[in-house]
């Protein structure tokens, strides 16, 4: 770095909380969720949402189960004002959903905000003023008391206008904005003053939002501050502690989780982390993190692709392919070792018939968020035998033996290297057909077999085409394959030793077919053959001939 960090930047001043308790706590239930997609998320867009896009996102949020949704800053934006009126006048707000609006602590803005809320059955008025030391000093020229006086003036007006509302009082929320840049003792002092002015009490609880307006420290220090605040502030039982983490350091999700462990009751965020700079905390990730720990998150994320599509369309911002839980590629494995482990995990789960999710490399069952297993394993030059085998079995019902998996994966890798891209299942299947199923110098046309002893010995007659000429061969052996091998040696001079044999059905009922795989001795090791036919015996004979054709090339 060209800049000397130690000369330009100062480490975040940590609270010396030597008896912290949050590290020993576990999250056992979800916090109250508040979506700020339509306000905080919207203000961060290059092209803010119009009413149709806002309505689509609103319907998505309501459908997911959000009970608190911040819908705008009506005094600062006419489009926000108009949208709030649209929701109220159009009857779009379910009875169990509370809308939230944001306002600065200024009389004209507060009065305009209450105008926007006229007729709303349930509403949260979110009042804020910046309390950070640098903003008091550099931006506003306030001392501490001036900052408190501004917050109290706004609180008293909100209380007055709330009492006059025909539809009943609002819920009051106060944010010491830039909480992370505010001296902790001052944050407590201003919140206590505001709570007293509002009249916070049992049944009249006040939401206290502690925003990491800018993420300035490691998540543990944020948690320390939240725990210290919860311990220190007066009448904690009358307060609902909320957090609003941003993601400037890339640890917004961790900060939110640790803050809940430290005592926060509520989290504000956006669906996939959209927001100013690096964004707000990602509520979808937080909720699904809980789900993986066996906790119902209280939000419906069972169709994550539809939620992602709505967010992308409404915001104009793409969700990254590697975004936790929701990204296009997060349930996809290209690595050979990962593919093999996932494949074995699926099979072990099937065999165990267990409800507990234990599949390597997949922290969540893709089906729980509406994904299918089809895209879990995809094939490129980094893929291994397990991935190739999984795709053939999943899409074409072909259960390749392990030794054959290893051989065929080299074929697929060669194709992927040549193409320089991911291969589709159809391309993998085409490579399998070209390698094992194409006609060669020897072809089986027909056969017949009869028992010749009570011990299982059979005689077999086979009609072949060898080098374009028809040949009839006959042999005897312990079963059709053994008799066929004997006939090949006796009548054609082809010595064949079968080292491995597998067969299985593809499909069910009258439409099912048999797949057979054999391995025979070759010049430099075993050579594999495969065949598919309605007859198990014919498939076996064709597989032997396929291996011979590959050996003799």
PDB file of N, CA and C in Angstrom, residues 370-457:
ATOM      1  N   UNK A 370     -36.607 -24.759  -3.044  1.00  0.00           N
ATOM      2  CA  UNK A 370     -37.236 -24.846  -4.354  1.00  0.00           C
ATOM      3  C   UNK A 370     -36.309 -25.192  -5.491  1.00  0.00           C
ATOM      4  N   UNK A 371     -35.082 -25.595  -5.176  1.00  0.00           N
ATOM      5  CA  UNK A 371     -34.157 -26.004  -6.230  1.00  0.00           C
ATOM      6  C   UNK A 371     -34.304 -27.505  -6.479  1.00  0.00           C
ATOM      7  N   UNK A 372     -33.949 -27.944  -7.677  1.00  0.00           N
ATOM      8  CA  UNK A 372     -33.946 -29.369  -7.970  1.00  0.00           C
ATOM      9  C   UNK A 372     -32.521 -29.881  -7.866  1.00  0.00           C
ATOM     10  N   UNK A 373     -32.399 -31.198  -7.884  1.00  0.00           N
ATOM     11  CA  UNK A 373     -31.071 -31.805  -7.835  1.00  0.00           C
ATOM     12  C   UNK A 373     -30.385 -31.806  -9.200  1.00  0.00           C
ATOM     13  N   UNK A 374     -31.103 -31.418 -10.238  1.00  0.00           N
ATOM     14  CA  UNK A 374     -30.561 -31.537 -11.583  1.00  0.00           C
ATOM     15  C   UNK A 374     -29.291 -30.712 -11.779  1.00  0.00           C
ATOM     16  N   UNK A 375     -29.204 -29.590 -11.102  1.00  0.00           N
ATOM     17  CA  UNK A 375     -28.060 -28.708 -11.321  1.00  0.00           C
ATOM     18  C   UNK A 375     -26.978 -28.861 -10.254  1.00  0.00           C
ATOM     19  N   UNK A 376     -27.118 -29.848  -9.378  1.00  0.00           N
ATOM     20  CA  UNK A 376     -26.148 -29.978  -8.289  1.00  0.00           C
ATOM     21  C   UNK A 376     -24.761 -30.320  -8.825  1.00  0.00           C
ATOM     22  N   UNK A 377     -24.707 -31.232  -9.783  1.00  0.00           N
ATOM     23  CA  UNK A 377     -23.419 -31.657 -10.340  1.00  0.00           C
ATOM     24  C   UNK A 377     -23.397 -31.329 -11.827  1.00  0.00           C
ATOM     25  N   UNK A 378     -22.426 -30.511 -12.207  1.00  0.00           N
ATOM     26  CA  UNK A 378     -22.254 -30.127 -13.600  1.00  0.00           C
ATOM     27  C   UNK A 378     -20.816 -30.410 -14.006  1.00  0.00           C
ATOM     28  N   UNK A 379     -20.607 -30.655 -15.290  1.00  0.00           N
ATOM     29  CA  UNK A 379     -19.354 -31.252 -15.730  1.00  0.00           C
ATOM     30  C   UNK A 379     -18.537 -30.276 -16.578  1.00  0.00           C
ATOM     31  N   UNK A 380     -17.284 -30.073 -16.155  1.00  0.00           N
ATOM     32  CA  UNK A 380     -16.305 -29.378 -16.983  1.00  0.00           C
ATOM     33  C   UNK A 380     -14.975 -30.108 -16.839  1.00  0.00           C
ATOM     34  N   UNK A 381     -13.893 -29.459 -17.227  1.00  0.00           N
ATOM     35  CA  UNK A 381     -12.592 -30.137 -17.220  1.00  0.00           C
ATOM     36  C   UNK A 381     -12.092 -30.441 -15.810  1.00  0.00           C
ATOM     37  N   UNK A 382     -12.706 -29.828 -14.780  1.00  0.00           N
ATOM     38  CA  UNK A 382     -12.299 -30.069 -13.393  1.00  0.00           C
ATOM     39  C   UNK A 382     -13.058 -31.230 -12.760  1.00  0.00           C
ATOM     40  N   UNK A 383     -14.008 -31.781 -13.484  1.00  0.00           N
ATOM     41  CA  UNK A 383     -14.891 -32.787 -12.903  1.00  0.00           C
ATOM     42  C   UNK A 383     -14.231 -34.159 -12.882  1.00  0.00           C
ATOM     43  N   UNK A 384     -14.717 -35.013 -12.008  1.00  0.00           N
ATOM     44  CA  UNK A 384     -14.169 -36.352 -11.845  1.00  0.00           C
ATOM     45  C   UNK A 384     -15.176 -37.424 -12.180  1.00  0.00           C
ATOM     46  N   UNK A 385     -14.785 -38.647 -11.892  1.00  0.00           N
ATOM     47  CA  UNK A 385     -15.608 -39.796 -12.261  1.00  0.00           C
ATOM     48  C   UNK A 385     -16.947 -39.801 -11.549  1.00  0.00           C
ATOM     49  N   UNK A 386     -16.952 -39.357 -10.290  1.00  0.00           N
ATOM     50  CA  UNK A 386     -18.207 -39.370  -9.546  1.00  0.00           C
ATOM     51  C   UNK A 386     -19.243 -38.444 -10.157  1.00  0.00           C
ATOM     52  N   UNK A 387     -18.808 -37.276 -10.605  1.00  0.00           N
ATOM     53  CA  UNK A 387     -19.735 -36.327 -11.217  1.00  0.00           C
ATOM     54  C   UNK A 387     -20.285 -36.831 -12.531  1.00  0.00           C
ATOM     55  N   UNK A 388     -19.422 -37.387 -13.360  1.00  0.00           N
ATOM     56  CA  UNK A 388     -19.859 -37.938 -14.642  1.00  0.00           C
ATOM     57  C   UNK A 388     -20.855 -39.073 -14.411  1.00  0.00           C
ATOM     58  N   UNK A 389     -20.542 -39.953 -13.479  1.00  0.00           N
ATOM     59  CA  UNK A 389     -21.435 -41.081 -13.181  1.00  0.00           C
ATOM     60  C   UNK A 389     -22.773 -40.592 -12.655  1.00  0.00           C
ATOM     61  N   UNK A 390     -22.740 -39.546 -11.818  1.00  0.00           N
ATOM     62  CA  UNK A 390     -23.982 -39.009 -11.254  1.00  0.00           C
ATOM     63  C   UNK A 390     -24.895 -38.483 -12.355  1.00  0.00           C
ATOM     64  N   UNK A 391     -24.326 -37.732 -13.302  1.00  0.00           N
ATOM     65  CA  UNK A 391     -25.130 -37.162 -14.381  1.00  0.00           C
ATOM     66  C   UNK A 391     -25.737 -38.265 -15.244  1.00  0.00           C
ATOM     67  N   UNK A 392     -24.947 -39.288 -15.582  1.00  0.00           N
ATOM     68  CA  UNK A 392     -25.479 -40.378 -16.402  1.00  0.00           C
ATOM     69  C   UNK A 392     -26.581 -41.139 -15.683  1.00  0.00           C
ATOM     70  N   UNK A 393     -26.419 -41.334 -14.386  1.00  0.00           N
ATOM     71  CA  UNK A 393     -27.450 -42.055 -13.633  1.00  0.00           C
ATOM     72  C   UNK A 393     -28.695 -41.204 -13.464  1.00  0.00           C
ATOM     73  N   UNK A 394     -28.499 -39.925 -13.125  1.00  0.00           N
ATOM     74  CA  UNK A 394     -29.633 -39.033 -12.885  1.00  0.00           C
ATOM     75  C   UNK A 394     -30.478 -38.822 -14.128  1.00  0.00           C
ATOM     76  N   UNK A 395     -29.814 -38.574 -15.267  1.00  0.00           N
ATOM     77  CA  UNK A 395     -30.539 -38.184 -16.469  1.00  0.00           C
ATOM     78  C   UNK A 395     -30.835 -39.339 -17.427  1.00  0.00           C
ATOM     79  N   UNK A 396     -30.046 -40.422 -17.338  1.00  0.00           N
ATOM     80  CA  UNK A 396     -30.209 -41.496 -18.321  1.00  0.00           C
ATOM     81  C   UNK A 396     -30.325 -42.881 -17.689  1.00  0.00           C
ATOM     82  N   UNK A 397     -30.293 -42.957 -16.360  1.00  0.00           N
ATOM     83  CA  UNK A 397     -30.480 -44.232 -15.678  1.00  0.00           C
ATOM     84  C   UNK A 397     -29.330 -45.195 -15.813  1.00  0.00           C
ATOM     85  N   UNK A 398     -28.151 -44.717 -16.191  1.00  0.00           N
ATOM     86  CA  UNK A 398     -26.992 -45.580 -16.393  1.00  0.00           C
ATOM     87  C   UNK A 398     -26.141 -45.619 -15.129  1.00  0.00           C
ATOM     88  N   UNK A 399     -25.983 -46.816 -14.554  1.00  0.00           N
ATOM     89  CA  UNK A 399     -25.239 -46.970 -13.304  1.00  0.00           C
ATOM     90  C   UNK A 399     -23.891 -47.617 -13.596  1.00  0.00           C
ATOM     91  N   UNK A 400     -22.922 -46.811 -13.966  1.00  0.00           N
ATOM     92  CA  UNK A 400     -21.624 -47.338 -14.379  1.00  0.00           C
ATOM     93  C   UNK A 400     -20.866 -47.939 -13.197  1.00  0.00           C
ATOM     94  N   UNK A 401     -20.240 -49.118 -13.376  1.00  0.00           N
ATOM     95  CA  UNK A 401     -19.371 -49.673 -12.331  1.00  0.00           C
ATOM     96  C   UNK A 401     -18.197 -48.724 -12.069  1.00  0.00           C
ATOM     97  N   UNK A 402     -17.604 -48.833 -10.891  1.00  0.00           N
ATOM     98  CA  UNK A 402     -16.551 -47.891 -10.499  1.00  0.00           C
ATOM     99  C   UNK A 402     -15.389 -47.865 -11.478  1.00  0.00           C
ATOM    100  N   UNK A 403     -14.919 -49.054 -11.882  1.00  0.00           N
ATOM    101  CA  UNK A 403     -13.770 -49.090 -12.792  1.00  0.00           C
ATOM    102  C   UNK A 403     -14.109 -48.418 -14.121  1.00  0.00           C
ATOM    103  N   UNK A 404     -15.317 -48.607 -14.574  1.00  0.00           N
ATOM    104  CA  UNK A 404     -15.738 -47.993 -15.833  1.00  0.00           C
ATOM    105  C   UNK A 404     -15.917 -46.487 -15.674  1.00  0.00           C
ATOM    106  N   UNK A 405     -16.354 -46.048 -14.489  1.00  0.00           N
ATOM    107  CA  UNK A 405     -16.461 -44.615 -14.217  1.00  0.00           C
ATOM    108  C   UNK A 405     -15.120 -43.932 -14.429  1.00  0.00           C
ATOM    109  N   UNK A 406     -14.075 -44.551 -13.914  1.00  0.00           N
ATOM    110  CA  UNK A 406     -12.739 -43.971 -14.031  1.00  0.00           C
ATOM    111  C   UNK A 406     -12.305 -43.876 -15.492  1.00  0.00           C
ATOM    112  N   UNK A 407     -12.576 -44.938 -16.259  1.00  0.00           N
ATOM    113  CA  UNK A 407     -12.202 -44.936 -17.673  1.00  0.00           C
ATOM    114  C   UNK A 407     -12.975 -43.871 -18.444  1.00  0.00           C
ATOM    115  N   UNK A 408     -14.293 -43.827 -18.237  1.00  0.00           N
ATOM    116  CA  UNK A 408     -15.111 -42.913 -19.031  1.00  0.00           C
ATOM    117  C   UNK A 408     -14.880 -41.455 -18.632  1.00  0.00           C
ATOM    118  N   UNK A 409     -14.561 -41.201 -17.369  1.00  0.00           N
ATOM    119  CA  UNK A 409     -14.314 -39.817 -16.955  1.00  0.00           C
ATOM    120  C   UNK A 409     -13.147 -39.202 -17.717  1.00  0.00           C
ATOM    121  N   UNK A 410     -12.173 -40.027 -18.083  1.00  0.00           N
ATOM    122  CA  UNK A 410     -11.045 -39.524 -18.877  1.00  0.00           C
ATOM    123  C   UNK A 410     -11.515 -39.118 -20.277  1.00  0.00           C
ATOM    124  N   UNK A 411     -12.482 -39.876 -20.811  1.00  0.00           N
ATOM    125  CA  UNK A 411     -13.052 -39.518 -22.107  1.00  0.00           C
ATOM    126  C   UNK A 411     -13.752 -38.160 -22.015  1.00  0.00           C
ATOM    127  N   UNK A 412     -14.559 -37.994 -20.966  1.00  0.00           N
ATOM    128  CA  UNK A 412     -15.303 -36.747 -20.786  1.00  0.00           C
ATOM    129  C   UNK A 412     -14.348 -35.577 -20.555  1.00  0.00           C
ATOM    130  N   UNK A 413     -13.326 -35.808 -19.744  1.00  0.00           N
ATOM    131  CA  UNK A 413     -12.371 -34.741 -19.474  1.00  0.00           C
ATOM    132  C   UNK A 413     -11.666 -34.306 -20.759  1.00  0.00           C
ATOM    133  N   UNK A 414     -11.364 -35.253 -21.613  1.00  0.00           N
ATOM    134  CA  UNK A 414     -10.729 -34.928 -22.888  1.00  0.00           C
ATOM    135  C   UNK A 414     -11.632 -34.049 -23.746  1.00  0.00           C
ATOM    136  N   UNK A 415     -12.931 -34.374 -23.764  1.00  0.00           N
ATOM    137  CA  UNK A 415     -13.886 -33.562 -24.533  1.00  0.00           C
ATOM    138  C   UNK A 415     -13.995 -32.160 -23.929  1.00  0.00           C
ATOM    139  N   UNK A 416     -14.076 -32.088 -22.586  1.00  0.00           N
ATOM    140  CA  UNK A 416     -14.194 -30.789 -21.918  1.00  0.00           C
ATOM    141  C   UNK A 416     -12.950 -29.935 -22.145  1.00  0.00           C
ATOM    142  N   UNK A 417     -11.780 -30.557 -22.096  1.00  0.00           N
ATOM    143  CA  UNK A 417     -10.543 -29.818 -22.366  1.00  0.00           C
ATOM    144  C   UNK A 417     -10.541 -29.277 -23.794  1.00  0.00           C
ATOM    145  N   UNK A 418     -10.999 -30.111 -24.716  1.00  0.00           N
ATOM    146  CA  UNK A 418     -11.020 -29.688 -26.122  1.00  0.00           C
ATOM    147  C   UNK A 418     -12.008 -28.548 -26.343  1.00  0.00           C
ATOM    148  N   UNK A 419     -13.188 -28.646 -25.705  1.00  0.00           N
ATOM    149  CA  UNK A 419     -14.218 -27.624 -25.891  1.00  0.00           C
ATOM    150  C   UNK A 419     -13.957 -26.377 -25.057  1.00  0.00           C
ATOM    151  N   UNK A 420     -13.264 -26.556 -23.933  1.00  0.00           N
ATOM    152  CA  UNK A 420     -12.957 -25.419 -23.069  1.00  0.00           C
ATOM    153  C   UNK A 420     -14.165 -24.823 -22.381  1.00  0.00           C
ATOM    154  N   UNK A 421     -15.145 -25.665 -22.054  1.00  0.00           N
ATOM    155  CA  UNK A 421     -16.370 -25.173 -21.410  1.00  0.00           C
ATOM    156  C   UNK A 421     -17.064 -26.317 -20.684  1.00  0.00           C
ATOM    157  N   UNK A 422     -18.150 -25.946 -19.995  1.00  0.00           N
ATOM    158  CA  UNK A 422     -18.979 -26.948 -19.328  1.00  0.00           C
ATOM    159  C   UNK A 422     -19.682 -27.811 -20.373  1.00  0.00           C
ATOM    160  N   UNK A 423     -19.841 -29.099 -20.086  1.00  0.00           N
ATOM    161  CA  UNK A 423     -20.554 -30.012 -20.977  1.00  0.00           C
ATOM    162  C   UNK A 423     -21.962 -30.261 -20.450  1.00  0.00           C
ATOM    163  N   UNK A 424     -22.912 -30.314 -21.355  1.00  0.00           N
ATOM    164  CA  UNK A 424     -24.294 -30.602 -20.970  1.00  0.00           C
ATOM    165  C   UNK A 424     -24.466 -32.097 -20.750  1.00  0.00           C
ATOM    166  N   UNK A 425     -25.501 -32.511 -20.017  1.00  0.00           N
ATOM    167  CA  UNK A 425     -25.771 -33.951 -19.883  1.00  0.00           C
ATOM    168  C   UNK A 425     -25.918 -34.648 -21.227  1.00  0.00           C
ATOM    169  N   UNK A 426     -26.539 -33.982 -22.202  1.00  0.00           N
ATOM    170  CA  UNK A 426     -26.705 -34.597 -23.525  1.00  0.00           C
ATOM    171  C   UNK A 426     -25.354 -34.855 -24.187  1.00  0.00           C
ATOM    172  N   UNK A 427     -24.413 -33.929 -23.995  1.00  0.00           N
ATOM    173  CA  UNK A 427     -23.085 -34.117 -24.583  1.00  0.00           C
ATOM    174  C   UNK A 427     -22.335 -35.256 -23.898  1.00  0.00           C
ATOM    175  N   UNK A 428     -22.525 -35.384 -22.598  1.00  0.00           N
ATOM    176  CA  UNK A 428     -21.886 -36.484 -21.872  1.00  0.00           C
ATOM    177  C   UNK A 428     -22.463 -37.820 -22.334  1.00  0.00           C
ATOM    178  N   UNK A 429     -23.779 -37.855 -22.492  1.00  0.00           N
ATOM    179  CA  UNK A 429     -24.422 -39.082 -22.963  1.00  0.00           C
ATOM    180  C   UNK A 429     -23.974 -39.428 -24.380  1.00  0.00           C
ATOM    181  N   UNK A 430     -23.844 -38.405 -25.220  1.00  0.00           N
ATOM    182  CA  UNK A 430     -23.375 -38.644 -26.587  1.00  0.00           C
ATOM    183  C   UNK A 430     -21.963 -39.221 -26.584  1.00  0.00           C
ATOM    184  N   UNK A 431     -21.115 -38.735 -25.667  1.00  0.00           N
ATOM    185  CA  UNK A 431     -19.755 -39.276 -25.568  1.00  0.00           C
ATOM    186  C   UNK A 431     -19.793 -40.732 -25.104  1.00  0.00           C
ATOM    187  N   UNK A 432     -20.722 -41.071 -24.211  1.00  0.00           N
ATOM    188  CA  UNK A 432     -20.873 -42.459 -23.759  1.00  0.00           C
ATOM    189  C   UNK A 432     -21.296 -43.357 -24.927  1.00  0.00           C
ATOM    190  N   UNK A 433     -22.246 -42.891 -25.694  1.00  0.00           N
ATOM    191  CA  UNK A 433     -22.708 -43.684 -26.836  1.00  0.00           C
ATOM    192  C   UNK A 433     -21.587 -43.894 -27.854  1.00  0.00           C
ATOM    193  N   UNK A 434     -20.848 -42.806 -28.130  1.00  0.00           N
ATOM    194  CA  UNK A 434     -19.770 -42.912 -29.118  1.00  0.00           C
ATOM    195  C   UNK A 434     -18.665 -43.836 -28.639  1.00  0.00           C
ATOM    196  N   UNK A 435     -18.444 -43.867 -27.323  1.00  0.00           N
ATOM    197  CA  UNK A 435     -17.356 -44.684 -26.773  1.00  0.00           C
ATOM    198  C   UNK A 435     -17.736 -46.152 -26.673  1.00  0.00           C
ATOM    199  N   UNK A 436     -18.969 -46.447 -26.262  1.00  0.00           N
ATOM    200  CA  UNK A 436     -19.318 -47.825 -25.918  1.00  0.00           C
ATOM    201  C   UNK A 436     -20.420 -48.454 -26.781  1.00  0.00           C
ATOM    202  N   UNK A 437     -21.273 -47.632 -27.380  1.00  0.00           N
ATOM    203  CA  UNK A 437     -22.468 -48.208 -28.001  1.00  0.00           C
ATOM    204  C   UNK A 437     -22.454 -48.198 -29.522  1.00  0.00           C
ATOM    205  N   UNK A 438     -21.496 -47.544 -30.125  1.00  0.00           N
ATOM    206  CA  UNK A 438     -21.465 -47.525 -31.586  1.00  0.00           C
ATOM    207  C   UNK A 438     -21.050 -48.887 -32.134  1.00  0.00           C
ATOM    208  N   UNK A 439     -21.623 -49.245 -33.294  1.00  0.00           N
ATOM    209  CA  UNK A 439     -21.312 -50.539 -33.921  1.00  0.00           C
ATOM    210  C   UNK A 439     -19.847 -50.602 -34.337  1.00  0.00           C
ATOM    211  N   UNK A 440     -19.251 -51.794 -34.150  1.00  0.00           N
ATOM    212  CA  UNK A 440     -17.865 -51.994 -34.531  1.00  0.00           C
ATOM    213  C   UNK A 440     -17.727 -53.098 -35.565  1.00  0.00           C
ATOM    214  N   UNK A 441     -16.528 -53.670 -35.621  1.00  0.00           N
ATOM    215  CA  UNK A 441     -16.253 -54.702 -36.631  1.00  0.00           C
ATOM    216  C   UNK A 441     -17.095 -55.943 -36.415  1.00  0.00           C
ATOM    217  N   UNK A 442     -17.416 -56.246 -35.165  1.00  0.00           N
ATOM    218  CA  UNK A 442     -18.249 -57.412 -34.844  1.00  0.00           C
ATOM    219  C   UNK A 442     -19.591 -56.915 -34.307  1.00  0.00           C
ATOM    220  N   UNK A 443     -20.674 -57.481 -34.781  1.00  0.00           N
ATOM    221  CA  UNK A 443     -22.005 -57.111 -34.296  1.00  0.00           C
ATOM    222  C   UNK A 443     -22.807 -58.372 -33.997  1.00  0.00           C
ATOM    223  N   UNK A 444     -23.592 -58.325 -32.921  1.00  0.00           N
ATOM    224  CA  UNK A 444     -24.485 -59.437 -32.579  1.00  0.00           C
ATOM    225  C   UNK A 444     -25.839 -59.161 -33.233  1.00  0.00           C
ATOM    226  N   UNK A 445     -26.302 -60.120 -34.053  1.00  0.00           N
ATOM    227  CA  UNK A 445     -27.590 -59.963 -34.732  1.00  0.00           C
ATOM    228  C   UNK A 445     -28.699 -60.693 -33.973  1.00  0.00           C
ATOM    229  N   UNK A 446     -28.408 -61.932 -33.553  1.00  0.00           N
ATOM    230  CA  UNK A 446     -29.433 -62.715 -32.854  1.00  0.00           C
ATOM    231  C   UNK A 446     -28.744 -63.842 -32.104  1.00  0.00           C
ATOM    232  N   UNK A 447     -29.491 -64.516 -31.261  1.00  0.00           N
ATOM    233  CA  UNK A 447     -28.940 -65.660 -30.526  1.00  0.00           C
ATOM    234  C   UNK A 447     -30.092 -66.575 -30.128  1.00  0.00           C
ATOM    235  N   UNK A 448     -29.722 -67.796 -29.762  1.00  0.00           N
ATOM    236  CA  UNK A 448     -30.657 -68.728 -29.121  1.00  0.00           C
ATOM    237  C   UNK A 448     -29.855 -69.547 -28.130  1.00  0.00           C
ATOM    238  N   UNK A 449     -30.511 -69.987 -27.089  1.00  0.00           N
ATOM    239  CA  UNK A 449     -29.810 -70.750 -26.064  1.00  0.00           C
ATOM    240  C   UNK A 449     -30.751 -71.783 -25.468  1.00  0.00           C
ATOM    241  N   UNK A 450     -30.178 -72.965 -25.156  1.00  0.00           N
ATOM    242  CA  UNK A 450     -30.969 -74.040 -24.558  1.00  0.00           C
ATOM    243  C   UNK A 450     -30.152 -74.688 -23.455  1.00  0.00           C
ATOM    244  N   UNK A 451     -30.808 -75.207 -22.398  1.00  0.00           N
ATOM    245  CA  UNK A 451     -30.065 -75.919 -21.361  1.00  0.00           C
ATOM    246  C   UNK A 451     -29.608 -77.280 -21.865  1.00  0.00           C
ATOM    247  N   UNK A 452     -28.430 -77.696 -21.433  1.00  0.00           N
ATOM    248  CA  UNK A 452     -27.926 -79.022 -21.840  1.00  0.00           C
ATOM    249  C   UNK A 452     -27.646 -79.911 -20.648  1.00  0.00           C
ATOM    250  N   UNK A 453     -27.825 -79.411 -19.438  1.00  0.00           N
ATOM    251  CA  UNK A 453     -27.679 -80.248 -18.243  1.00  0.00           C
ATOM    252  C   UNK A 453     -28.463 -79.624 -17.106  1.00  0.00           C
ATOM    253  N   UNK A 454     -28.668 -80.419 -16.088  1.00  0.00           N
ATOM    254  CA  UNK A 454     -29.412 -79.923 -14.926  1.00  0.00           C
ATOM    255  C   UNK A 454     -28.569 -79.014 -14.044  1.00  0.00           C
ATOM    256  N   UNK A 455     -27.291 -78.924 -14.360  1.00  0.00           N
ATOM    257  CA  UNK A 455     -26.390 -78.119 -13.522  1.00  0.00           C
ATOM    258  C   UNK A 455     -26.252 -76.677 -14.028  1.00  0.00           C
ATOM    259  N   UNK A 456     -27.067 -76.294 -15.006  1.00  0.00           N
ATOM    260  CA  UNK A 456     -27.040 -74.918 -15.493  1.00  0.00           C
ATOM    261  C   UNK A 456     -26.250 -74.717 -16.754  1.00  0.00           C
ATOM    262  N   UNK A 457     -25.612 -75.747 -17.236  1.00  0.00           N
ATOM    263  CA  UNK A 457     -24.850 -75.613 -18.479  1.00  0.00           C
ATOM    264  C   UNK A 457     -25.810 -75.340 -19.635  1.00  0.00           C
TER     265      UNK A 457
END
